[in-house]
Amino acid sequence: MADTQQVDEQVDDGKQAARAERKAAKLAKEIGAFVRDHGGAEGQIAYLGQKGARIVLVGEDGGWGDLVAPTHAIALSAVEKSGITVHEDFDGDFAAKVRTGPYEWTRMAGIQLGGPKNA
């Protein structure tokens, strides 16, 4: 019985690795689309605990967005596949590239006490 269990575990590990590879490739494709739409991009990976990792993207035009990966390893694989520059922290020159518009400002103000609701 032990031999069967070991083979089953190896098959499960192989399936999980293949699933992780597909997820990383899908995320890399989405990152590539963001790069094309925004004239280039840089990113940062933020740990979300058990939920995984967030890939924050900032385009050359100041546009920004994010993607969530189920694990930090998958997020790292996705950004490596996409070829973007990855920063350790979201600060300094990298953070200064972000451009916010009216939507973001009303959204942030709506979170504050008495601020307008996001329409």
mmCIF file of C-alpha atoms in Angstrom:
data_model
loop_
_atom_site.group_PDB
_atom_site.id
_atom_site.type_symbol
_atom_site.label_atom_id
_atom_site.label_comp_id
_atom_site.label_asym_id
_atom_site.label_seq_id
_atom_site.Cartn_x
_atom_site.Cartn_y
_atom_site.Cartn_z
ATOM 1 C CA MET A 1 0.000 0.000 0.000
ATOM 2 C CA ALA A 2 2.880 2.382 0.701
ATOM 3 C CA ASP A 3 4.119 2.051 -2.893
ATOM 4 C CA THR A 4 0.712 3.024 -4.247
ATOM 5 C CA GLN A 5 0.487 6.052 -1.938
ATOM 6 C CA GLN A 6 3.920 7.281 -3.040
ATOM 7 C CA VAL A 7 2.976 7.009 -6.746
ATOM 8 C CA ASP A 8 -0.323 8.818 -6.092
ATOM 9 C CA GLU A 9 1.529 11.652 -4.332
ATOM 10 C CA GLN A 10 3.937 11.979 -7.273
ATOM 11 C CA VAL A 11 1.014 12.158 -9.732
ATOM 12 C CA ASP A 12 -0.711 14.788 -7.562
ATOM 13 C CA ASP A 13 2.521 16.819 -7.353
ATOM 14 C CA GLY A 14 2.835 16.658 -11.140
ATOM 15 C CA LYS A 15 -0.749 17.855 -11.600
ATOM 16 C CA GLN A 16 -0.237 20.704 -9.141
ATOM 17 C CA ALA A 17 2.973 21.758 -10.899
ATOM 18 C CA ALA A 18 1.221 21.708 -14.284
ATOM 19 C CA ARG A 19 -1.691 23.728 -12.862
ATOM 20 C CA ALA A 20 0.726 26.283 -11.374
ATOM 21 C CA GLU A 21 2.571 26.553 -14.697
ATOM 22 C CA ARG A 22 -0.689 27.195 -16.574
ATOM 23 C CA LYS A 23 -1.756 29.838 -14.050
ATOM 24 C CA ALA A 24 1.648 31.586 -14.295
ATOM 25 C CA ALA A 25 1.429 31.545 -18.106
ATOM 26 C CA LYS A 26 -2.096 33.025 -17.997
ATOM 27 C CA LEU A 27 -0.975 35.783 -15.625
ATOM 28 C CA ALA A 28 2.075 36.493 -17.807
ATOM 29 C CA LYS A 29 -0.241 36.864 -20.806
ATOM 30 C CA GLU A 30 -2.405 39.339 -18.874
ATOM 31 C CA ILE A 31 0.704 41.264 -17.801
ATOM 32 C CA GLY A 32 1.824 41.342 -21.443
ATOM 33 C CA ALA A 33 -1.529 42.836 -22.472
ATOM 34 C CA PHE A 34 -1.155 45.518 -19.795
ATOM 35 C CA VAL A 35 2.386 46.269 -21.015
ATOM 36 C CA ARG A 36 1.142 46.699 -24.605
ATOM 37 C CA ASP A 37 -1.781 48.905 -23.545
ATOM 38 C CA HIS A 38 0.353 51.200 -21.371
ATOM 39 C CA GLY A 39 3.592 51.516 -23.346
ATOM 40 C CA GLY A 40 5.554 49.323 -20.955
ATOM 41 C CA ALA A 41 5.216 48.531 -17.279
ATOM 42 C CA GLU A 42 6.986 47.758 -14.047
ATOM 43 C CA GLY A 43 5.659 45.767 -11.129
ATOM 44 C CA GLN A 44 5.866 44.789 -7.495
ATOM 45 C CA ILE A 45 4.734 41.607 -5.780
ATOM 46 C CA ALA A 46 2.943 42.022 -2.449
ATOM 47 C CA TYR A 47 2.311 39.073 -0.132
ATOM 48 C CA LEU A 48 -1.388 38.612 0.745
ATOM 49 C CA GLY A 49 -1.041 35.785 3.242
ATOM 50 C CA GLN A 50 -3.065 32.651 2.555
ATOM 51 C CA LYS A 51 -4.843 34.384 -0.343
ATOM 52 C CA GLY A 52 -1.619 34.485 -2.358
ATOM 53 C CA ALA A 53 0.226 37.437 -3.810
ATOM 54 C CA ARG A 54 -0.788 40.635 -5.574
ATOM 55 C CA ILE A 55 1.111 41.747 -8.666
ATOM 56 C CA VAL A 56 0.845 45.537 -8.813
ATOM 57 C CA LEU A 57 1.525 46.935 -12.294
ATOM 58 C CA VAL A 58 2.360 50.540 -13.175
ATOM 59 C CA GLY A 59 2.429 51.480 -16.850
ATOM 60 C CA GLU A 60 4.750 53.977 -18.481
ATOM 61 C CA ASP A 61 1.705 56.211 -18.999
ATOM 62 C CA GLY A 62 0.922 56.209 -15.261
ATOM 63 C CA GLY A 63 -1.959 53.749 -15.565
ATOM 64 C CA TRP A 64 -1.996 51.035 -12.958
ATOM 65 C CA GLY A 65 -3.681 47.783 -12.120
ATOM 66 C CA ASP A 66 -3.174 44.579 -10.252
ATOM 67 C CA LEU A 67 -3.548 40.838 -10.549
ATOM 68 C CA VAL A 68 -3.772 38.241 -7.793
ATOM 69 C CA ALA A 69 -1.864 34.972 -7.959
ATOM 70 C CA PRO A 70 -2.686 32.030 -5.667
ATOM 71 C CA THR A 71 0.929 31.817 -4.435
ATOM 72 C CA HIS A 72 4.024 34.016 -4.324
ATOM 73 C CA ALA A 73 5.893 31.439 -6.434
ATOM 74 C CA ILE A 74 3.288 31.648 -9.208
ATOM 75 C CA ALA A 75 3.384 35.465 -9.098
ATOM 76 C CA LEU A 76 7.175 35.415 -9.362
ATOM 77 C CA SER A 77 7.037 32.974 -12.262
ATOM 78 C CA ALA A 78 4.463 35.145 -14.063
ATOM 79 C CA VAL A 79 6.518 38.345 -13.817
ATOM 80 C CA GLU A 80 9.654 36.475 -14.902
ATOM 81 C CA LYS A 81 7.819 35.114 -17.956
ATOM 82 C CA SER A 82 6.487 38.584 -18.817
ATOM 83 C CA GLY A 83 9.941 40.171 -18.610
ATOM 84 C CA ILE A 84 8.902 43.259 -16.643
ATOM 85 C CA THR A 85 11.095 44.966 -14.066
ATOM 86 C CA VAL A 86 10.041 44.011 -10.543
ATOM 87 C CA HIS A 87 10.640 46.305 -7.560
ATOM 88 C CA GLU A 88 11.106 45.133 -3.980
ATOM 89 C CA ASP A 89 8.975 47.955 -2.568
ATOM 90 C CA PHE A 90 6.219 50.216 -3.797
ATOM 91 C CA ASP A 91 7.882 53.535 -3.018
ATOM 92 C CA GLY A 92 10.073 56.299 -4.398
ATOM 93 C CA ASP A 93 10.326 56.797 -8.137
ATOM 94 C CA PHE A 94 8.233 53.711 -8.825
ATOM 95 C CA ALA A 95 5.254 54.922 -6.759
ATOM 96 C CA ALA A 96 5.594 58.423 -8.233
ATOM 97 C CA LYS A 97 4.776 57.009 -11.695
ATOM 98 C CA VAL A 98 1.185 56.235 -10.669
ATOM 99 C CA ARG A 99 -1.372 58.681 -12.043
ATOM 100 C CA THR A 100 -4.776 58.838 -10.409
ATOM 101 C CA GLY A 101 -7.905 60.318 -11.917
ATOM 102 C CA PRO A 102 -11.313 61.472 -10.708
ATOM 103 C CA TYR A 103 -12.509 57.893 -10.151
ATOM 104 C CA GLU A 104 -9.725 57.123 -7.694
ATOM 105 C CA TRP A 105 -10.113 60.434 -5.867
ATOM 106 C CA THR A 106 -13.873 60.012 -5.401
ATOM 107 C CA ARG A 107 -13.316 56.416 -4.345
ATOM 108 C CA MET A 108 -10.729 57.434 -1.742
ATOM 109 C CA ALA A 109 -12.908 60.328 -0.547
ATOM 110 C CA GLY A 110 -15.902 58.002 -0.237
ATOM 111 C CA ILE A 111 -13.976 55.854 2.190
ATOM 112 C CA GLN A 112 -13.391 58.855 4.470
ATOM 113 C CA LEU A 113 -16.041 59.915 6.952
ATOM 114 C CA GLY A 114 -18.694 61.932 5.188
ATOM 115 C CA GLY A 115 -16.975 61.706 1.804
ATOM 116 C CA PRO A 116 -18.941 61.256 -1.410
ATOM 117 C CA LYS A 117 -19.974 57.780 -2.425
ATOM 118 C CA ASN A 118 -18.342 56.217 -5.461
ATOM 119 C CA ALA A 119 -20.850 56.491 -8.310
#
